[in-house]
PDB file of C-alpha atoms in Angstrom:
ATOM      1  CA  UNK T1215      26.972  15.938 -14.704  1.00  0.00           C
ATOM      2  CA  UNK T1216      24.328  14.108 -12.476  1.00  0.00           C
ATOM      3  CA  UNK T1217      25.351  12.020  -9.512  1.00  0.00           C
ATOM      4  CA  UNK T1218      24.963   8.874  -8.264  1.00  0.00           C
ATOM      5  CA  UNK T1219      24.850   7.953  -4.509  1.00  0.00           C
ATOM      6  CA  UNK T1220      24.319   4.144  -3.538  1.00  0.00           C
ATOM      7  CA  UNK T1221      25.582   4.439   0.198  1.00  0.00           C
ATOM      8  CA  UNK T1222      25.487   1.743   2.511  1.00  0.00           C
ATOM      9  CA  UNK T1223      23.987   3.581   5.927  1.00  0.00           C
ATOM     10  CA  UNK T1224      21.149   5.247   6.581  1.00  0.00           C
ATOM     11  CA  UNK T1225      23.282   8.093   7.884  1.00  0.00           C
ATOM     12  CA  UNK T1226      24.927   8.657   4.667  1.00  0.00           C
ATOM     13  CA  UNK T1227      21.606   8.348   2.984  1.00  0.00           C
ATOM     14  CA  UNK T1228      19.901  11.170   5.137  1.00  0.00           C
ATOM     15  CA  UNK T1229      23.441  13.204   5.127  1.00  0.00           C
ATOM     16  CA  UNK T1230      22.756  13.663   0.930  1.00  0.00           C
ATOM     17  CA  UNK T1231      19.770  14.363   1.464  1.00  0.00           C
ATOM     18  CA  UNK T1232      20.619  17.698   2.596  1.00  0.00           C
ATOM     19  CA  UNK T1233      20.267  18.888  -0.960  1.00  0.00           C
ATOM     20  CA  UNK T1234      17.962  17.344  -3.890  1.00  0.00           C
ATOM     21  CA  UNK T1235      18.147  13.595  -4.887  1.00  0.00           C
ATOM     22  CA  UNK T1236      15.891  11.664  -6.600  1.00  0.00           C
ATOM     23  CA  UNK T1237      15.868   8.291  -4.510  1.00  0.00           C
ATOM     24  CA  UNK T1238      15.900   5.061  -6.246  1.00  0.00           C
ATOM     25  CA  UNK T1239      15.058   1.711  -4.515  1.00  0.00           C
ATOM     26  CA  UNK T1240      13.686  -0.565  -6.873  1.00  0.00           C
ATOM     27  CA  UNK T1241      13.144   1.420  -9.940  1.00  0.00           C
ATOM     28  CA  UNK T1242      10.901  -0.212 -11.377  1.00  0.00           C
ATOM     29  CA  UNK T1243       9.136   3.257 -11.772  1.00  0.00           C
ATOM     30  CA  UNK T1244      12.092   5.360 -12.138  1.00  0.00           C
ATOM     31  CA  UNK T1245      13.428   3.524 -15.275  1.00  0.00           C
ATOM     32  CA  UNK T1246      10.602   3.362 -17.782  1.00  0.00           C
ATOM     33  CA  UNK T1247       9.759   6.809 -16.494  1.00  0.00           C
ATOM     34  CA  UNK T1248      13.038   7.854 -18.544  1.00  0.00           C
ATOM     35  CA  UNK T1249      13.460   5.807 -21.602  1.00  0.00           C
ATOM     36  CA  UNK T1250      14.820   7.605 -24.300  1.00  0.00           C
ATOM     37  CA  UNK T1251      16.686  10.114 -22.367  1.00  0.00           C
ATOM     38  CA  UNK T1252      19.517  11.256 -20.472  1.00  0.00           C
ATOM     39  CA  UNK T1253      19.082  10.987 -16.029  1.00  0.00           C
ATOM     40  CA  UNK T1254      20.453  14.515 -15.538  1.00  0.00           C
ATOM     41  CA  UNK T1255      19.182  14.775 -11.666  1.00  0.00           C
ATOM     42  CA  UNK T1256      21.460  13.446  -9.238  1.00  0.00           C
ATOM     43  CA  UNK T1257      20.456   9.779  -7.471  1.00  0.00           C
ATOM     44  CA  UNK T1258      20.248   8.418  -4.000  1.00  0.00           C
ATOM     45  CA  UNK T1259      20.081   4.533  -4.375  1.00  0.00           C
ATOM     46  CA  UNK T1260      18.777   3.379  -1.274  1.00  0.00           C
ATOM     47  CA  UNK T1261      19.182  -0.514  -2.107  1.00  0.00           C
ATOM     48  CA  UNK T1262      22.245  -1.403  -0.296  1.00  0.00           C
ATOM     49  CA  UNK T1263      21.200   0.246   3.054  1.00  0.00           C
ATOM     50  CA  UNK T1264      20.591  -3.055   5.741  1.00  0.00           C
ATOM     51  CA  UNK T1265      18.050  -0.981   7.922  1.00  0.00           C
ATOM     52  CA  UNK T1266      15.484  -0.751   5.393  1.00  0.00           C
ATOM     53  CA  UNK T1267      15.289  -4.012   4.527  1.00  0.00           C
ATOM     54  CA  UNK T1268      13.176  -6.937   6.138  1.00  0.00           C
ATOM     55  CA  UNK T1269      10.073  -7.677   8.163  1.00  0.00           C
ATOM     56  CA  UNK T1270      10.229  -7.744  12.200  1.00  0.00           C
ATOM     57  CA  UNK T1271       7.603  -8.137  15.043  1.00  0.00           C
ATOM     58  CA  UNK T1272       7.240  -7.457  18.632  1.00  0.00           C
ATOM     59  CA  UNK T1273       4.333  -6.748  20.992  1.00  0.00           C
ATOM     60  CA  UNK T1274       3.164  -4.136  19.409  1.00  0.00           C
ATOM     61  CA  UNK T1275       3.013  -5.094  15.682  1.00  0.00           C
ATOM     62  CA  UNK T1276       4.871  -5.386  12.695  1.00  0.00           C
ATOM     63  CA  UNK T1277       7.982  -3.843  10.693  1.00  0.00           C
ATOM     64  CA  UNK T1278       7.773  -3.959   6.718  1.00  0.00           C
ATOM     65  CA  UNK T1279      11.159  -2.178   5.840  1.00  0.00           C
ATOM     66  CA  UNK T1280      11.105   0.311   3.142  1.00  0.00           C
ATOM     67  CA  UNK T1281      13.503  -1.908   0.307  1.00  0.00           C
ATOM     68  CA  UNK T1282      10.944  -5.090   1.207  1.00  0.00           C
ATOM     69  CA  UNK T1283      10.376  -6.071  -1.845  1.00  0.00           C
ATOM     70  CA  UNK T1284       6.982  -7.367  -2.899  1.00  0.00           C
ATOM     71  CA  UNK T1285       8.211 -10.811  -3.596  1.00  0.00           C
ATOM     72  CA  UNK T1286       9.915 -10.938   0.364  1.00  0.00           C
ATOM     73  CA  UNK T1287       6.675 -10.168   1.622  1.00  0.00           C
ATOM     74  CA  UNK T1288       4.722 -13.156  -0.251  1.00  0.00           C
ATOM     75  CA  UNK T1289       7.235 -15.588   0.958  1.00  0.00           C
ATOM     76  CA  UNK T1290       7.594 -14.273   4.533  1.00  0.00           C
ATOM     77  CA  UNK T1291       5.955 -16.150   7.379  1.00  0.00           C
ATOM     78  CA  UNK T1292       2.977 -13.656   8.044  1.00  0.00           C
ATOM     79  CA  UNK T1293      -0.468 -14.135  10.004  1.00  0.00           C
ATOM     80  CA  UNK T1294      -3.807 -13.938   8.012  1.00  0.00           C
ATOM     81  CA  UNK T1295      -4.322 -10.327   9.083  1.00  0.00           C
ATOM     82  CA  UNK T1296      -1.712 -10.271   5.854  1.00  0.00           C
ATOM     83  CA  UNK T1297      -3.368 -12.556   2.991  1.00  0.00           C
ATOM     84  CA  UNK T1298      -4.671  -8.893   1.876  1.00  0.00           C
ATOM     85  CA  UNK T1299      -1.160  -7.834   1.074  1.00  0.00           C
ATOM     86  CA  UNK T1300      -0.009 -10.969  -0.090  1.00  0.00           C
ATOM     87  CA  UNK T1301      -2.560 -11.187  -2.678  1.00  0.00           C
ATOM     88  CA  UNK T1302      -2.154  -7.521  -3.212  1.00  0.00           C
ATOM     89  CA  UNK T1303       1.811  -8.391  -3.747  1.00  0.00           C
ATOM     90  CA  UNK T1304       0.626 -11.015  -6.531  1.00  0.00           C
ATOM     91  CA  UNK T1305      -0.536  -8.418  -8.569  1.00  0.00           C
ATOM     92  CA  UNK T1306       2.227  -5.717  -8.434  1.00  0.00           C
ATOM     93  CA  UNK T1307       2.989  -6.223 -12.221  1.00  0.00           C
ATOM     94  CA  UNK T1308       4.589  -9.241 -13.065  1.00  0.00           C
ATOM     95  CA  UNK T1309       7.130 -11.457 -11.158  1.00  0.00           C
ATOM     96  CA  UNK T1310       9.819  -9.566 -12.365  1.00  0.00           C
ATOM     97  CA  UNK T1311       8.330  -6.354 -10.837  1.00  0.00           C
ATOM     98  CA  UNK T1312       7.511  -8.163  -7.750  1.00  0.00           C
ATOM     99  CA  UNK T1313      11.645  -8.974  -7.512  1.00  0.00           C
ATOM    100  CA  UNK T1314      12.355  -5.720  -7.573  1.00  0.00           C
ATOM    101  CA  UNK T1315      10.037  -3.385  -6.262  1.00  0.00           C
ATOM    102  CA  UNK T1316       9.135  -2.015  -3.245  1.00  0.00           C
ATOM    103  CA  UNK T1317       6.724  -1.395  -0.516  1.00  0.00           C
ATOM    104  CA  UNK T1318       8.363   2.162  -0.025  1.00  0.00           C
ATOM    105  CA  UNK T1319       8.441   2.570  -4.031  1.00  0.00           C
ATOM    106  CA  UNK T1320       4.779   1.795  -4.734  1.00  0.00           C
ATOM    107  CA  UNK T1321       3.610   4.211  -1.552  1.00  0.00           C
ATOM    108  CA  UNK T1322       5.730   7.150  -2.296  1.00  0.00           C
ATOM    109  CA  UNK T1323       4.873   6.908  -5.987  1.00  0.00           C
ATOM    110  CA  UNK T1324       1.544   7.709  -4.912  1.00  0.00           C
ATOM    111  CA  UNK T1325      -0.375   6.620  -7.819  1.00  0.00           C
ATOM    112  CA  UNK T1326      -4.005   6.698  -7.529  1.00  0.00           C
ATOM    113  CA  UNK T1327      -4.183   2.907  -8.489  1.00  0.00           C
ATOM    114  CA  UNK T1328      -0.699   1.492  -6.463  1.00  0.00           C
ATOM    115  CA  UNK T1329      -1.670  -1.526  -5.331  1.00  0.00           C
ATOM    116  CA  UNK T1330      -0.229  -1.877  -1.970  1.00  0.00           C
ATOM    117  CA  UNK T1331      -2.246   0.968  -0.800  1.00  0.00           C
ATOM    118  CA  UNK T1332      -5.818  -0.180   0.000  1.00  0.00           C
ATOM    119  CA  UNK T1333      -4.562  -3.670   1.480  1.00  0.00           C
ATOM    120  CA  UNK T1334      -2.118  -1.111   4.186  1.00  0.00           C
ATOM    121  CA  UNK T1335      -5.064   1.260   4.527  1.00  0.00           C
ATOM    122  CA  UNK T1336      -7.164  -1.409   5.840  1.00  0.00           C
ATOM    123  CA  UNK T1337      -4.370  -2.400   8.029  1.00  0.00           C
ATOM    124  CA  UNK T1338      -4.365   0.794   9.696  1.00  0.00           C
ATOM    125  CA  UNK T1339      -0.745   1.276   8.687  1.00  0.00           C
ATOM    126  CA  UNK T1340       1.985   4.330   9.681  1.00  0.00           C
ATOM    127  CA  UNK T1341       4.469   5.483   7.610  1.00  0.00           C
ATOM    128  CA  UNK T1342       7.757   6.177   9.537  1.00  0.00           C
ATOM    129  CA  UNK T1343      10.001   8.739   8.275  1.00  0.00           C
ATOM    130  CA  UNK T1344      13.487  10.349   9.322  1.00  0.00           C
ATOM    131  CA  UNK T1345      15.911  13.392   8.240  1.00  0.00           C
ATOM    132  CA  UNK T1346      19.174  14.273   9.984  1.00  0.00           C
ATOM    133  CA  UNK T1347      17.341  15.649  12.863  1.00  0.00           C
ATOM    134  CA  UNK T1348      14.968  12.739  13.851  1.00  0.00           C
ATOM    135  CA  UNK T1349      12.282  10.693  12.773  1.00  0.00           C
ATOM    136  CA  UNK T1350       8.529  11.301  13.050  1.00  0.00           C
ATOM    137  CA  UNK T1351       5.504   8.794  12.303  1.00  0.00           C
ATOM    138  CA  UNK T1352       2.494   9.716  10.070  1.00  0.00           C
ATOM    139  CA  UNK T1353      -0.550   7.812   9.290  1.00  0.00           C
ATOM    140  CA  UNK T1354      -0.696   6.562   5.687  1.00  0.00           C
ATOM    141  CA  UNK T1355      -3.837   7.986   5.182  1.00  0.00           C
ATOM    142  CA  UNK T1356      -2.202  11.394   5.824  1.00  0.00           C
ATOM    143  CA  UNK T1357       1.161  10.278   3.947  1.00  0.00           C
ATOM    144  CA  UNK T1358      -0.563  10.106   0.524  1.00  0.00           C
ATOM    145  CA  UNK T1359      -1.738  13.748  -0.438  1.00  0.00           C
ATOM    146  CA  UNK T1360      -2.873  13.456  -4.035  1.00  0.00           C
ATOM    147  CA  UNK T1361      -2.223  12.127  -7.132  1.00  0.00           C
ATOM    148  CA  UNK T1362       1.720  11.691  -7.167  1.00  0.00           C
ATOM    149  CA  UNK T1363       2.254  13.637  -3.725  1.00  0.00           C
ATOM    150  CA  UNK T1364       3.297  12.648  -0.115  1.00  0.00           C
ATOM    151  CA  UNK T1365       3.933  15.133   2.890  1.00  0.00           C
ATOM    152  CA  UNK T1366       7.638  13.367   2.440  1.00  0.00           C
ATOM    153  CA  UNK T1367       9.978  16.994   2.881  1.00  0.00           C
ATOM    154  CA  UNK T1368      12.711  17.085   0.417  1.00  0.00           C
ATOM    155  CA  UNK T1369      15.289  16.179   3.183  1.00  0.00           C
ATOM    156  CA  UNK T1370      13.263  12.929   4.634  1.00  0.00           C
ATOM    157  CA  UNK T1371      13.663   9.324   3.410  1.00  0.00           C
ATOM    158  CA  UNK T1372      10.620   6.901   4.179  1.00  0.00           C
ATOM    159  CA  UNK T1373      12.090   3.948   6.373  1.00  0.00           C
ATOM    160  CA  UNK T1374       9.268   1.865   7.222  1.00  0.00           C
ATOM    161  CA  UNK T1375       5.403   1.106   7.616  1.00  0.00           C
ATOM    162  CA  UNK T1376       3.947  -0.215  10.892  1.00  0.00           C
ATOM    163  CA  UNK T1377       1.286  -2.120  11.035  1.00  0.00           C
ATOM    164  CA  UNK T1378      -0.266  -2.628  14.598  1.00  0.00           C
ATOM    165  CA  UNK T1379      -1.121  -5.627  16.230  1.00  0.00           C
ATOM    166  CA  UNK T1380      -5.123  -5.992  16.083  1.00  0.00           C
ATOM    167  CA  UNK T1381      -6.900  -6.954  19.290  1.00  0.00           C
ATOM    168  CA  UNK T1382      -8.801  -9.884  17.942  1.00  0.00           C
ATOM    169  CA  UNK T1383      -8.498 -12.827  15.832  1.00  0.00           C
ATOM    170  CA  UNK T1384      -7.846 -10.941  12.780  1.00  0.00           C
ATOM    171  CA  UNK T1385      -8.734 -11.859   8.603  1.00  0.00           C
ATOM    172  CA  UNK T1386      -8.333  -9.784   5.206  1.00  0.00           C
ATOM    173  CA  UNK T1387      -8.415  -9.671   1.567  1.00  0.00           C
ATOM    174  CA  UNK T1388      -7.698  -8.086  -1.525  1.00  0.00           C
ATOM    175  CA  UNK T1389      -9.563  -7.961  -5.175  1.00  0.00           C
ATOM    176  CA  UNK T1390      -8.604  -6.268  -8.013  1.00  0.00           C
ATOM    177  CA  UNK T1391     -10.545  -5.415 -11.272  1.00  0.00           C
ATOM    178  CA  UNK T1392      -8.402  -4.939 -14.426  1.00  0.00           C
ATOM    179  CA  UNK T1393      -8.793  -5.587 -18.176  1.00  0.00           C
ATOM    180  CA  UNK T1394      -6.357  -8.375 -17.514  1.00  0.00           C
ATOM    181  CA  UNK T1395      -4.642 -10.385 -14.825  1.00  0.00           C
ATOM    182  CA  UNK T1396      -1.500  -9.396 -14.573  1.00  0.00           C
ATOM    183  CA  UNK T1397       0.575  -6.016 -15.830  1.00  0.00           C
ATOM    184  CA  UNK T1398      -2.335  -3.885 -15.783  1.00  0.00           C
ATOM    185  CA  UNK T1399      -3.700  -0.869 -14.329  1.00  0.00           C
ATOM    186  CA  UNK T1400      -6.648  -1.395 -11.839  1.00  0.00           C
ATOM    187  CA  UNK T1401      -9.802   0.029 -12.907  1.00  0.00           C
ATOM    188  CA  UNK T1402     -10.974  -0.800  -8.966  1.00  0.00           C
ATOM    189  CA  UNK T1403      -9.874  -2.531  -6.493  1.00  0.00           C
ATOM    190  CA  UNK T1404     -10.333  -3.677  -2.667  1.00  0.00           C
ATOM    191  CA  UNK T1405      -8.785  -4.193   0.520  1.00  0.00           C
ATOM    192  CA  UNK T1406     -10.457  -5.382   3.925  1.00  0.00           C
ATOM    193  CA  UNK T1407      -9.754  -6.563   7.003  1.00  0.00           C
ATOM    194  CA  UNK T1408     -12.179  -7.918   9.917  1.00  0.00           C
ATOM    195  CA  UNK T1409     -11.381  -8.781  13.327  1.00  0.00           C
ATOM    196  CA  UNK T1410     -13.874 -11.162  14.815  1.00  0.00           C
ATOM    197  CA  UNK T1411     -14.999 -11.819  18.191  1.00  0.00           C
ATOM    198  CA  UNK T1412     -17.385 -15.095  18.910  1.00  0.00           C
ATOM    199  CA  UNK T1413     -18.529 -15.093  15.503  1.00  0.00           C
ATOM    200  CA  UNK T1414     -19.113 -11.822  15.075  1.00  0.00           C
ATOM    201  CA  UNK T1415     -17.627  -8.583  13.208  1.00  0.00           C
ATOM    202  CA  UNK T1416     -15.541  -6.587  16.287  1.00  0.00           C
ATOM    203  CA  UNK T1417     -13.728  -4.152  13.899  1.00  0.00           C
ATOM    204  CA  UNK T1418     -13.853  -3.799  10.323  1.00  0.00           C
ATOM    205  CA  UNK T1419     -12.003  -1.713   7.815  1.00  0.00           C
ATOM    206  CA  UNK T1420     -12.531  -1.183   4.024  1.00  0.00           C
ATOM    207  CA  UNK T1421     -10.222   0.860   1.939  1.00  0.00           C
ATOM    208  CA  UNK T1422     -10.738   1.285  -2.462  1.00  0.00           C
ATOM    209  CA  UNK T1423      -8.086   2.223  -4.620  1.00  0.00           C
ATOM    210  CA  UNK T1424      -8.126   3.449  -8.276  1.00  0.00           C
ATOM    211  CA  UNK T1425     -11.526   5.565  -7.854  1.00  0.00           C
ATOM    212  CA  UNK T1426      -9.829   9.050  -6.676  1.00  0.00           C
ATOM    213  CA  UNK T1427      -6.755  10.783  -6.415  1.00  0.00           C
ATOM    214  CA  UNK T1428      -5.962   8.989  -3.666  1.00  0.00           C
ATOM    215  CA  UNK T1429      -7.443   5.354  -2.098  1.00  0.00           C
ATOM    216  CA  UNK T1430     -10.548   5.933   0.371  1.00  0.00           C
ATOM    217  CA  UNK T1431     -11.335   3.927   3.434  1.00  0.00           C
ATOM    218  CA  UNK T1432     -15.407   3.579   3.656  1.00  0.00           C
ATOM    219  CA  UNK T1433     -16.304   4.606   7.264  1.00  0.00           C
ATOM    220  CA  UNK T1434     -19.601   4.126   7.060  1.00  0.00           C
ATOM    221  CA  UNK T1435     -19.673   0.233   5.544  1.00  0.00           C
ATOM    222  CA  UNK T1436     -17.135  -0.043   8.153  1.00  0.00           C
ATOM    223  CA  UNK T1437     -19.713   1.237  11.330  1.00  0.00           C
ATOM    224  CA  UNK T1438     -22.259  -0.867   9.388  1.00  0.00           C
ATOM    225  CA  UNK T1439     -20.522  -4.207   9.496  1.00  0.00           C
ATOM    226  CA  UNK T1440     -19.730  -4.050  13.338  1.00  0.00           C
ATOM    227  CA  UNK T1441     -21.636  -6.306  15.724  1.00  0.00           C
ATOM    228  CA  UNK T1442     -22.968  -8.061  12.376  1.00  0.00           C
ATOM    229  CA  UNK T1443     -22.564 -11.810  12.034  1.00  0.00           C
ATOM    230  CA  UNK T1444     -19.677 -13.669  10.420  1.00  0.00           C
ATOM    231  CA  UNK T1445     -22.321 -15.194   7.432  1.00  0.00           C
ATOM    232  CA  UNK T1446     -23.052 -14.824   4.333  1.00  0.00           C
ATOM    233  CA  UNK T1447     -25.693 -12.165   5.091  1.00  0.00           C
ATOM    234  CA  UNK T1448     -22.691  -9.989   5.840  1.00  0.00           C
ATOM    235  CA  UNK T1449     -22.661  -8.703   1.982  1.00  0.00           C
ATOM    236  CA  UNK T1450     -25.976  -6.914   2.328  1.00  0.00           C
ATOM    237  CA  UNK T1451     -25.204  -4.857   4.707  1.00  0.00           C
ATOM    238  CA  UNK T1452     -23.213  -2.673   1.890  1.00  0.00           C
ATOM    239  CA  UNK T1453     -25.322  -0.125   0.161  1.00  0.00           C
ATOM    240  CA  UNK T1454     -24.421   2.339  -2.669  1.00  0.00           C
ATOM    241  CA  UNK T1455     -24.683   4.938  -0.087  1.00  0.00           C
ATOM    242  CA  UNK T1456     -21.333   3.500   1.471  1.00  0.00           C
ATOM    243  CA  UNK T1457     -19.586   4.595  -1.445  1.00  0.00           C
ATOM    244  CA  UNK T1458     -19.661   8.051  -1.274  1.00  0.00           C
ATOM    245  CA  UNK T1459     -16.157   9.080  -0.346  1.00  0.00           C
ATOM    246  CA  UNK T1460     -15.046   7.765  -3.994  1.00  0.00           C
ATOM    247  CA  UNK T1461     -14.404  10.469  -6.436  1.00  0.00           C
ATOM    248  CA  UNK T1462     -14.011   7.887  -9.597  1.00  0.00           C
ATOM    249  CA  UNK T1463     -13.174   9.266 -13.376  1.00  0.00           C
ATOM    250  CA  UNK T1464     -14.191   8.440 -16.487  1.00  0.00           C
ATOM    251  CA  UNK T1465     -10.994   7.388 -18.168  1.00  0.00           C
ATOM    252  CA  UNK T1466     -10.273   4.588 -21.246  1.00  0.00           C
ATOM    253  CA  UNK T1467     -10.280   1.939 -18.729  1.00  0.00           C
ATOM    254  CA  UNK T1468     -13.872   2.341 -17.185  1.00  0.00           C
ATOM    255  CA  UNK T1469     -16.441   5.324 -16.780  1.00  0.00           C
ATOM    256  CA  UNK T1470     -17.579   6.472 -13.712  1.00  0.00           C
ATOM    257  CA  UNK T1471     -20.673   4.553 -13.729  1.00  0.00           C
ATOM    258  CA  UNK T1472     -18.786   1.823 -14.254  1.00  0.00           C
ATOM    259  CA  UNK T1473     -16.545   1.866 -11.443  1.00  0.00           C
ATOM    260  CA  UNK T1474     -19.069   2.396  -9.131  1.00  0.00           C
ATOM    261  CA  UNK T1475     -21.060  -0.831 -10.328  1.00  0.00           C
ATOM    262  CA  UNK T1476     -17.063  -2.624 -10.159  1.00  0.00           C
ATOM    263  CA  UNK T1477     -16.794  -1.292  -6.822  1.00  0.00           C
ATOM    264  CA  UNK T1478     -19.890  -2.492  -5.114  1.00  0.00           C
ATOM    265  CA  UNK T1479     -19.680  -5.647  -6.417  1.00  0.00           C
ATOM    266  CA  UNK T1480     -16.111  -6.187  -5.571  1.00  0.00           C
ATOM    267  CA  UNK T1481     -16.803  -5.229  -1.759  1.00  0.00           C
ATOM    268  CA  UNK T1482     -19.724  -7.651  -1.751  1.00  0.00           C
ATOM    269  CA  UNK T1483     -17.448 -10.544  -3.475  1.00  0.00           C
ATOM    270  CA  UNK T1484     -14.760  -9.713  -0.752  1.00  0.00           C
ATOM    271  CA  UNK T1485     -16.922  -9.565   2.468  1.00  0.00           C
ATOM    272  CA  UNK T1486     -18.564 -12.822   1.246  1.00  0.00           C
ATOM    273  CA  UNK T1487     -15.180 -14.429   0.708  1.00  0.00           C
ATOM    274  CA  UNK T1488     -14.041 -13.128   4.278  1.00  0.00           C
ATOM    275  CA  UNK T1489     -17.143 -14.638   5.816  1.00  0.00           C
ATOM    276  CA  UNK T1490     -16.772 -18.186   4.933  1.00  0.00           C
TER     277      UNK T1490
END
């Protein structure tokens, strides 16, 4: 018979962990995942564990606890370096969805097209992690290892992402490109953020989501867009060139040459939206 853990310390958490668990937090994936059938494995529910909850800040950044839940971050008292995320949060399914999933959920899913991901790539954010012997942090760029995979061991629960403090007055955005607003798969989306410096791009980074296994940050757009004005020009500076780290699929939502049009165009919307 298949158990079910809902303890309320991380200590007891990381103590199960010690052999397999599927962990719940949200399950908002976990339950349409197994409609129809019988749960046979044996579940951690992480929901009623205090340290993974809530946002913090100090000198060095931010917090986002694992069991934040989408909805907690659009209503938290954020700077503008997190309108990206925010918007991103509006879109995590519908409000219901929002109420009860999770930042940790929606990373360690790991779905090509999770919609949290771009917006905390952008943010240059690090996944923090911990077992029964320690805890370690890892970039998220190096957290997410494919389609459905993370370099998560089968002992280690995710406990947080950090997001560092940026050095300059800081902006970003999100756009999304589905066959509807809401409760849909992304065909492409966006993330950015720019830190400006007396009018001028300081720092820029630009991550896509939903065009390979797993969301890309464009390095070269990014090198591009330093030292260029804050204006309106600032959308030609991309070039199709820029998008060569994207691996995009044909699939029923959009073909390959399609996302690649979706994709430009979105970056171009976004930078012009950032600008002004």
């Amino acid at each position: 018979m298949a158990a079910y853990l809902r303890p309320h310390r991380l200590d007891e958490a990381l103590n199960a962990l010690a052999r397999p668990h599927t962990v719940l937090a949200g399950g908002t994936d976990f339950y349409p995942a197994r409609v129809g059938r019988t749960i046979t494995e044996d579940v951690l529910d992480i929901g009623a564990i205090a340290e993974l909850k809530g946002i913090a800040t100090d000198a060095e950044g931010w917090r986002l606890g694992a069991t934040t839940t989408w909805s907690e971050l659009v209503e938290a008292e954020l700077p503008p370096l997190f309108h990206g995320l925010k918007q991103a949060a509006r879109e995590v399914g519908g409000r219901q969805i929002q109420n009860a999933g999770t930042l940790a959920g929606n990373l360690c899913n790991a779905s090509p097209a999770a919609d949290g991901v771009p917006c905390l790539l952008a943010l240059g954010a690090e996944i923090e992690v911990a077992n029964r012997s320690g805890r370690r942090r890892v970039p998220l760029r190096q957290f997410i290892t494919g389609v459905r995979r993370t370099n998560l061991a089968a002992d280690e629960l995710m406990v947080a992402i950090h997001v560092p403090r940026p050095r300059h007055e800081a902006r970003s955005g999100f756009l999304k490109l589905g066959a509807r607003r809401y409760l849909v798969i992304s065909i492409a989306m966006v993330a950015a953020t720019l830190e400006v410096a007396d009018g001028r791009v300081a720092s820029a980074a630009i991550a896509v989501g939903a065009c390979s296994p797993v969301a890309e940050r464009l390095a070269e757009l990014e090198s591009a867009l330093v030292g260029a004005a804050l204006d309106l020009g600032l959308p030609d500076r991309v070039e199709a060139d820029h998008l060569a780290p994207l691996a995009p699929i044909d699939d029923v939502r959009g073909s390959v040459a399609y996302r690649g049009d979706a994709v430009l165009a979105l970056v171009r919307r976004l930078l012009a939206r950032l600008a002004t």
